[in-house]
Short mmCIF file of C-alpha atoms in Angstrom, two decimals:
data_model
loop_
_atom_site.label_atom_id
_atom_site.label_comp_id
_atom_site.label_asym_id
_atom_site.label_seq_id
_atom_site.Cartn_x
_atom_site.Cartn_y
_atom_site.Cartn_z
CA MET A 1 -2.71 -40.87 -3.33
CA ILE A 2 -2.51 -41.92 -6.97
CA MET A 3 -0.41 -44.96 -6.08
CA ILE A 4 -2.79 -46.06 -3.33
CA GLY A 5 -5.76 -45.70 -5.67
CA ILE A 6 -4.07 -47.72 -8.41
CA VAL A 7 -3.01 -50.40 -5.91
CA PHE A 8 -6.53 -50.86 -4.56
CA ILE A 9 -8.11 -50.89 -8.02
CA PHE A 10 -5.72 -53.56 -9.26
CA ALA A 11 -5.83 -55.55 -6.01
CA PHE A 12 -9.61 -55.73 -6.29
CA THR A 13 -9.42 -56.57 -10.00
CA MET A 14 -6.84 -59.32 -9.56
CA GLU A 15 -8.44 -60.97 -6.53
CA LYS A 16 -12.19 -60.55 -7.05
CA THR A 17 -12.92 -60.50 -10.78
CA LYS A 18 -12.89 -63.05 -13.57
CA VAL A 19 -10.23 -61.08 -15.44
CA GLY A 20 -7.88 -61.27 -12.46
CA ARG A 21 -8.42 -65.00 -11.99
CA TYR A 22 -7.72 -65.54 -15.68
CA MET A 23 -4.53 -63.47 -15.40
CA TYR A 24 -3.32 -65.60 -12.48
CA ALA A 25 -4.21 -68.76 -14.41
CA ILE A 26 -2.31 -67.62 -17.49
CA GLY A 27 0.67 -66.69 -15.32
CA GLY A 28 0.62 -70.17 -13.82
CA SER A 29 0.40 -72.11 -17.09
CA ILE A 30 -0.41 -70.74 -20.52
CA HIS A 31 -1.06 -74.19 -21.97
CA ALA A 32 -3.41 -75.28 -19.17
CA SER A 33 -5.26 -71.96 -19.40
CA PHE A 34 -5.72 -72.40 -23.14
CA LEU A 35 -7.00 -75.94 -22.66
CA SER A 36 -9.49 -74.75 -20.05
CA GLY A 37 -11.07 -72.32 -22.52
CA ILE A 38 -9.46 -69.02 -21.56
CA LYS A 39 -8.70 -66.72 -24.49
CA VAL A 40 -5.01 -66.55 -23.64
CA ASN A 41 -3.90 -64.15 -26.37
CA LEU A 42 -6.69 -61.68 -25.56
CA TYR A 43 -5.79 -61.54 -21.86
CA ARG A 44 -2.05 -61.40 -22.55
CA ILE A 45 -2.56 -58.43 -24.88
CA PHE A 46 -4.83 -56.82 -22.28
CA GLY A 47 -2.14 -57.30 -19.60
CA LEU A 48 0.54 -55.83 -21.86
CA MET A 49 -1.68 -52.83 -22.63
CA ILE A 50 -2.26 -52.17 -18.92
CA SER A 51 1.46 -52.58 -18.21
CA GLY A 52 2.40 -50.25 -21.06
CA GLY A 53 -0.12 -47.64 -19.94
CA LEU A 54 1.17 -47.69 -16.38
CA ALA A 55 4.78 -47.55 -17.61
CA ALA A 56 3.95 -44.51 -19.77
CA PHE A 57 2.22 -42.82 -16.82
CA THR A 58 5.21 -43.54 -14.59
CA GLY A 59 7.58 -42.27 -17.29
CA CYS A 60 5.66 -38.99 -17.45
CA ILE A 61 5.91 -38.60 -13.68
CA LEU A 62 9.65 -39.37 -13.73
CA ALA A 63 10.25 -36.98 -16.63
CA SER A 64 8.40 -34.22 -14.79
CA ARG A 65 10.55 -34.80 -11.70
CA LEU A 66 13.78 -34.71 -13.71
CA GLY A 67 12.74 -31.86 -15.98
CA SER A 68 13.59 -33.86 -19.11
CA GLY A 69 13.02 -37.25 -20.67
CA GLN A 70 15.98 -39.62 -20.49
CA PRO A 71 15.75 -43.23 -21.72
CA THR A 72 17.95 -44.55 -18.90
CA ALA A 73 16.34 -42.55 -16.08
CA GLY A 74 14.47 -45.54 -14.63
CA ASP A 75 17.31 -48.08 -14.73
CA SER A 76 18.07 -47.61 -11.05
CA TYR A 77 14.53 -48.65 -10.10
CA LEU A 78 14.76 -52.14 -11.63
CA MET A 79 16.47 -53.78 -8.66
CA ASP A 80 14.01 -52.12 -6.28
CA ALA A 81 11.04 -53.44 -8.27
CA ILE A 82 12.36 -57.01 -8.26
CA ALA A 83 13.10 -56.84 -4.55
CA ALA A 84 9.64 -55.42 -3.79
CA ALA A 85 7.89 -58.22 -5.69
CA TYR A 86 9.84 -60.97 -3.92
CA ILE A 87 9.45 -59.35 -0.52
CA GLY A 88 5.72 -59.15 -1.21
CA MET A 89 5.58 -62.85 -2.02
CA THR A 90 7.35 -63.76 1.21
CA THR A 91 5.47 -61.43 3.56
CA ILE A 92 2.02 -62.62 2.59
CA LYS A 93 3.26 -66.20 2.00
CA THR A 94 1.28 -66.77 -1.18
CA SER A 95 4.35 -67.88 -3.19
CA ARG A 96 2.98 -65.89 -6.11
CA PRO A 97 3.15 -62.21 -6.95
CA ASN A 98 0.29 -60.13 -5.58
CA ILE A 99 -0.55 -56.45 -5.45
CA ILE A 100 -0.84 -55.87 -1.69
CA GLY A 101 2.35 -57.83 -0.99
CA THR A 102 4.19 -55.79 -3.60
CA LEU A 103 2.97 -52.59 -1.91
CA ILE A 104 4.37 -53.89 1.39
CA GLY A 105 7.63 -54.70 -0.41
CA VAL A 106 7.81 -51.21 -1.94
CA LEU A 107 7.30 -49.60 1.46
CA PHE A 108 9.95 -51.88 3.01
CA ILE A 109 12.50 -51.11 0.27
CA GLY A 110 11.76 -47.38 0.60
CA VAL A 111 12.35 -47.46 4.35
CA ILE A 112 15.59 -49.44 3.95
CA GLU A 113 16.87 -47.14 1.19
CA ASN A 114 16.04 -43.96 3.11
CA GLY A 115 17.59 -45.39 6.27
CA LEU A 116 20.82 -46.23 4.45
CA VAL A 117 20.96 -42.71 2.97
CA LEU A 118 20.32 -41.11 6.37
CA ILE A 119 23.13 -43.01 8.07
CA GLY A 120 25.51 -42.10 5.23
CA VAL A 121 26.07 -45.48 3.59
CA SER A 122 27.84 -45.25 0.22
CA TYR A 123 25.77 -45.69 -2.95
CA PHE A 124 27.60 -48.88 -3.90
CA PHE A 125 27.00 -50.49 -0.51
CA GLN A 126 23.31 -49.66 -0.85
CA TYR A 127 23.23 -51.93 -3.92
CA ILE A 128 24.95 -54.66 -1.92
CA ALA A 129 22.33 -54.34 0.83
CA LYS A 130 19.52 -54.53 -1.74
CA GLY A 131 21.15 -57.58 -3.31
CA VAL A 132 21.30 -59.32 0.06
CA ILE A 133 17.62 -58.48 0.62
CA ILE A 134 16.72 -59.96 -2.79
CA ILE A 135 18.71 -63.13 -2.08
CA LEU A 136 16.99 -63.55 1.29
CA ALA A 137 13.55 -62.90 -0.20
CA VAL A 138 14.10 -65.39 -3.04
CA ALA A 139 15.42 -68.00 -0.61
CA LEU A 140 12.45 -67.54 1.71
CA SER A 141 9.90 -67.56 -1.12
CA SER A 142 11.40 -70.70 -2.67
CA ARG A 143 11.48 -72.37 0.74
CA GLY A 144 7.82 -71.46 1.20
CA SER A 145 6.89 -72.93 -2.18
CA MET A 146 8.72 -76.18 -1.33
CA VAL A 147 6.69 -76.48 1.87
CA VAL A 148 3.45 -75.87 -0.06
CA GLU A 149 4.33 -78.55 -2.64
CA LYS A 150 4.87 -81.22 0.03
#
């Protein structure tokens, strides 16, 4: 429930508010955003503060699940996060990261990972499967951006 609430709050913020539009503009081109009058440093610091707050919240949840705080506890989630973002870009076909697409990517990666565990696939082959998924998602998202540019 917490994740769904956070997703909808940030999806609304990024798509419907001035702050979200400025964030997308800064992500597209810092120099062009600065020249158009956006306070780039202010919004970059704001974005880093939000990211740090969410990372701290997630770290607290992970530490409570593990029963202790370990600095390398979240390393295994990095590949999943990258795959989810690229899958989200390809499913909604925006060729840019977005919140709802990333949620779809997270759900897809979760289903794939749980399916591989249930059928008894080795841990190392699960990484290979995730790598193939990332390669396909990057190829499809770059192909989509080439079509948009033409």
